[in-house]
Short mmCIF file of C-alpha atoms in Angstrom, two decimals:
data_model
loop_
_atom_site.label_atom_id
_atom_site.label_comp_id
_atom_site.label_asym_id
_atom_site.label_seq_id
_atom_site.Cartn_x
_atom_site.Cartn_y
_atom_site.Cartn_z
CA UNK I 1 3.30 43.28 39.71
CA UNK I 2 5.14 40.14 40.46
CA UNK I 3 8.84 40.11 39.79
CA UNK I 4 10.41 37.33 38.29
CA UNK I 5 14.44 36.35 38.51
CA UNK I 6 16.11 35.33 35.29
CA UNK I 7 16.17 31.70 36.68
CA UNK I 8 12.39 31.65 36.81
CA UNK I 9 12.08 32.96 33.71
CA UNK I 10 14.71 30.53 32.47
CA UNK I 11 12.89 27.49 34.36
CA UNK I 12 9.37 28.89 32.52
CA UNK I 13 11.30 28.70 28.76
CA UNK I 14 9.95 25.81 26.77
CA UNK I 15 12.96 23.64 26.00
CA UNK I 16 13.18 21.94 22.39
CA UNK I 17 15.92 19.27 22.31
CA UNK I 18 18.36 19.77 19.45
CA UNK I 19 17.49 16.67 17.33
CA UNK I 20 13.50 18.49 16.73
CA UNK I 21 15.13 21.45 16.03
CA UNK I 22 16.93 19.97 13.66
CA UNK I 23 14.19 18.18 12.29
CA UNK I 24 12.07 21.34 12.08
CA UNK I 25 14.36 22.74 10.16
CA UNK I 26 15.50 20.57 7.47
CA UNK I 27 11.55 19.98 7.41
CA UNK I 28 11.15 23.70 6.46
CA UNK I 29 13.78 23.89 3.79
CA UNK I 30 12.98 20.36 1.66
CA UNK I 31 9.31 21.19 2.01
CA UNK I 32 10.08 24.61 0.24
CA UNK I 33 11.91 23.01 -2.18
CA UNK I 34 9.92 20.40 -3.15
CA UNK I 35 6.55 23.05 -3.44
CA UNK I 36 8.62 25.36 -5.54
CA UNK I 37 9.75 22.70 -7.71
CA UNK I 38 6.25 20.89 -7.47
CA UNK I 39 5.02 24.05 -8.72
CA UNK I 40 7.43 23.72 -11.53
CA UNK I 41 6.32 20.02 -12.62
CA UNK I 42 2.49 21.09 -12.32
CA UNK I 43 3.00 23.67 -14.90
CA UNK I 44 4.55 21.47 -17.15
CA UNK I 45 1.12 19.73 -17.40
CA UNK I 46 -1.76 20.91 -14.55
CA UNK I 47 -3.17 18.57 -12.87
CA UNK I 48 -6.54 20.19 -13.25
CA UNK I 49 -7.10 21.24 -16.81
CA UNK I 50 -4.42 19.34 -18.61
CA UNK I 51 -2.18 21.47 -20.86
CA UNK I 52 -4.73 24.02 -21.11
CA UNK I 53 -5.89 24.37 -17.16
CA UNK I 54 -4.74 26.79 -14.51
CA UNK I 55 -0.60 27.97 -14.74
CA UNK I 56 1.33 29.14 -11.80
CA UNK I 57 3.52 32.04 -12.41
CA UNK I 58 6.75 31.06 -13.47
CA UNK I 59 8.66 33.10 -10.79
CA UNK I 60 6.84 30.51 -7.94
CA UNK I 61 9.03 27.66 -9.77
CA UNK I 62 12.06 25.58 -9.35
CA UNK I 63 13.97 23.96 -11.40
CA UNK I 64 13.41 26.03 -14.92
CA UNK I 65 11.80 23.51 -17.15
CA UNK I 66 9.76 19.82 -16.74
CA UNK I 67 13.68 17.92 -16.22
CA UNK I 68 14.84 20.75 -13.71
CA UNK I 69 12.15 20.84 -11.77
CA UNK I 70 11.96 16.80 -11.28
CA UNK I 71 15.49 16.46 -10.14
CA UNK I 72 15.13 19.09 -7.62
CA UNK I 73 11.73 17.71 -6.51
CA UNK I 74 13.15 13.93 -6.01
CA UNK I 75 16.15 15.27 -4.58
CA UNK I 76 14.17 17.33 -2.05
CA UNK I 77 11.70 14.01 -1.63
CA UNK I 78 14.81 11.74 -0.28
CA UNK I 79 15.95 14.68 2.02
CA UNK I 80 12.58 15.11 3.00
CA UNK I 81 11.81 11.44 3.90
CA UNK I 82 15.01 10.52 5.39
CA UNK I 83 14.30 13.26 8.11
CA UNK I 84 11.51 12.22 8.43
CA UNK I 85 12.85 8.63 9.16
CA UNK I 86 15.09 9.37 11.68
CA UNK I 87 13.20 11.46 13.50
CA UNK I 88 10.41 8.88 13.66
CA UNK I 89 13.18 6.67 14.70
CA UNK I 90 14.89 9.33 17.96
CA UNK I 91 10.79 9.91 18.44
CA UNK I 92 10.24 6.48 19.30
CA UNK I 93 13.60 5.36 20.90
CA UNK I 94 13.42 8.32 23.52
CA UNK I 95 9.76 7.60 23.90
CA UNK I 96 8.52 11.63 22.57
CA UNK I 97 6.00 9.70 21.44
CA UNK I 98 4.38 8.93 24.81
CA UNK I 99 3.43 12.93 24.53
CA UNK I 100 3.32 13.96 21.53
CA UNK I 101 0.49 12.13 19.79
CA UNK I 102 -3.12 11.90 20.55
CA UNK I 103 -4.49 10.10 23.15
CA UNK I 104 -8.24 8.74 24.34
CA UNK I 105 -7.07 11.53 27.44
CA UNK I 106 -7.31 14.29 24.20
CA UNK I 107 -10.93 12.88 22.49
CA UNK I 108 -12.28 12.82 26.72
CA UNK I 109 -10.97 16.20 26.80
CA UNK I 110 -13.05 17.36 23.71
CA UNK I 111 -16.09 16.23 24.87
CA UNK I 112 -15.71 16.95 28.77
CA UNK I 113 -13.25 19.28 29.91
CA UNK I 114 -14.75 23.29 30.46
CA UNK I 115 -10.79 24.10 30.16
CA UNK I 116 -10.10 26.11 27.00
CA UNK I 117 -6.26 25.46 27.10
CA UNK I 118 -6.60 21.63 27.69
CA UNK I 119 -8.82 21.79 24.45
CA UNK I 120 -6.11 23.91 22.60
CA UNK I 121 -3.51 21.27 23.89
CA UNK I 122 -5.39 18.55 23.15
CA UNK I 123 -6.28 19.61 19.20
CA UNK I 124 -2.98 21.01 19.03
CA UNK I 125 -1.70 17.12 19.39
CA UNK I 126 -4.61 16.08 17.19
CA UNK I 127 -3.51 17.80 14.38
CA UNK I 128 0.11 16.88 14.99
CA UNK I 129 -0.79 13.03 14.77
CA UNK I 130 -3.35 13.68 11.66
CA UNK I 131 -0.34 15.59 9.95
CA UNK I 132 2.08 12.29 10.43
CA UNK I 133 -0.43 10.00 7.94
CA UNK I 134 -0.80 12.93 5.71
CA UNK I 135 2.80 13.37 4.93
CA UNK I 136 3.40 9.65 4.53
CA UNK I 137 0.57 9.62 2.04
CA UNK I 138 2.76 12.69 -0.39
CA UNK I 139 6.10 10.38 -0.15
CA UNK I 140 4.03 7.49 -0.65
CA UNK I 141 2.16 8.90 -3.99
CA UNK I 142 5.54 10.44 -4.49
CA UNK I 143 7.21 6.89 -5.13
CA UNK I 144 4.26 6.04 -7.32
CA UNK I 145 4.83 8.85 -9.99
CA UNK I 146 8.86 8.67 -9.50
CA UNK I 147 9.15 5.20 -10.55
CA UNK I 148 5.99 4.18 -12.16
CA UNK I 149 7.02 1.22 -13.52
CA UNK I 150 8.89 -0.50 -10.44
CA UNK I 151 6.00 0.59 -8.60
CA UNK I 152 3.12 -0.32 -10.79
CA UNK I 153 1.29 -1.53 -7.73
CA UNK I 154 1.27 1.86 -6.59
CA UNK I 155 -0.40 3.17 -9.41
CA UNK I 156 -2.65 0.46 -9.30
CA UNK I 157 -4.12 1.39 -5.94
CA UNK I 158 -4.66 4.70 -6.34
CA UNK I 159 -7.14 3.45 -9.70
CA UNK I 160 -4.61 5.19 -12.08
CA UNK I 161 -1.93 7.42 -12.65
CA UNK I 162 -4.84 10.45 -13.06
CA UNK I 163 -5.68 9.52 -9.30
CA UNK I 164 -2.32 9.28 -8.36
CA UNK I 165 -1.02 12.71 -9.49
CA UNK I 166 -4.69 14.46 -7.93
CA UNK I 167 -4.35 12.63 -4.88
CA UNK I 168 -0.50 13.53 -4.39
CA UNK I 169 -1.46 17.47 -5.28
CA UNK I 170 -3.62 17.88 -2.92
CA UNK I 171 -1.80 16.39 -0.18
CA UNK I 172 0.93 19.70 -0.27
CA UNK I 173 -2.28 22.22 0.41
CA UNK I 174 -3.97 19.94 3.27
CA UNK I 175 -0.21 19.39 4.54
CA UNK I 176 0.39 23.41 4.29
CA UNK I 177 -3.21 24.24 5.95
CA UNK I 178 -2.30 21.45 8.88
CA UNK I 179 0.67 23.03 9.28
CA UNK I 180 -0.45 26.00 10.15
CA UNK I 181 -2.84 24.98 12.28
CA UNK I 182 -0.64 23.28 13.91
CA UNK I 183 1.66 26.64 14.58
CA UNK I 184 -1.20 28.47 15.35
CA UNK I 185 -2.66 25.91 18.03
CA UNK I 186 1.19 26.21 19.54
CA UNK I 187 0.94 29.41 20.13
CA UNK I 188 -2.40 29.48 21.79
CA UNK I 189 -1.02 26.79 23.97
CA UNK I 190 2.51 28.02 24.77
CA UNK I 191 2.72 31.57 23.36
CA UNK I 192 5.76 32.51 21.16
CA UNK I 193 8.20 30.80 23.26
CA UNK I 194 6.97 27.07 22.43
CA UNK I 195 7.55 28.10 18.09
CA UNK I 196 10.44 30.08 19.04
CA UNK I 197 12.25 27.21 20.88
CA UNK I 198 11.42 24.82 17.83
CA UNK I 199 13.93 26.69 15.87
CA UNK I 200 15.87 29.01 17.62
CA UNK I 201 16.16 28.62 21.27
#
């Protein structure tokens, strides 16, 4: 058994800097609250089924009622989408994004490479640069049904406000199921240390 020295074991921690911590964070706790209170404007009128489709239990909701449930859902949007912002902004300013995203090195390592952890590392960036478009697309549709009318040309490109509210449902489920891909394909590639140093350490 090999012995290791607190330094080593310090020099062996994955290192997260504060700014993605905080990001993660925030990230967690307006994506909570804009499901919850998603959840809350859904039953107000489903999606699928109009008044008389499927109903989320009540308990799941934010916000109480239709008007609740919208003001905590916008508010949650802007907090959402300014993090979002400025960490986009730190990401590219301190150049993160050199290796962070998916590369042509990560598609050649797909195909080629006989190393299971290279191919973990390599989706596990893949899935972190799909995620990107897929939460632009929510705020995005977002806009559309928050202001309709000032924003008419975002209605319009979606082929109606039907399309609009469909597509902007079922970007919270493919966001959630990236997600956790995305956690999961962290921990195959730096164990427990690489999500706990996202948040905690």
């Amino acid at each position: 058994m090999v012995m290791r020295s607190p330094t080593q074991d310090q020099t062996l921690k994955p290192k997260q800097d504060l700014p993605a911590k905080i990001f993660h964070w925030v990230s967690l706790v307006s994506l909570f609250l804009m499901i919850t209170s998603g959840l809350q404007i859904y039953n107000a009128n489903p999606v699928f089924g109009g008044r008389g489709g499927f109903h989320i239990p009540a308990i799941l909701g934010l916000g109480g009622w239709l008007a609740g449930g919208r003001h905590w859902h916008f508010a949650a949007m802007w907090l959402f989408a300014l993090n979002l912002l400025w960490y986009g902004i730190y990401v590219l300013l301190s150049k993160r994004w050199r290796h962070r995203y998916a590369s042509n090195k990560d598609v050649k390592a797909l195909i080629v490479s006989q190393n299971t952890k290279r191919k973990n590392y390599a989706w596990h960036r893949l899935v972190y640069t799909f995620l990107i478009p897929i939460l632009l697309l929510s705020i995005f549709t977002g806009i559309g049904m928050y202001k309709p009318a000032q924003f008419y040309w975002i209605v319009d490109s979606f082929g109606g406000w039907d399309a609009l509210r469909i597509t902007h449902f079922m970007a919270v489920p493919i966001s959630l199921i990236l997600g956790g891909i995305h956690s999961q394909l962290g921990r195959k590639v730096g164990g427990d240390r690489l999500l706990d140093s996202m948040f905690w350490e």
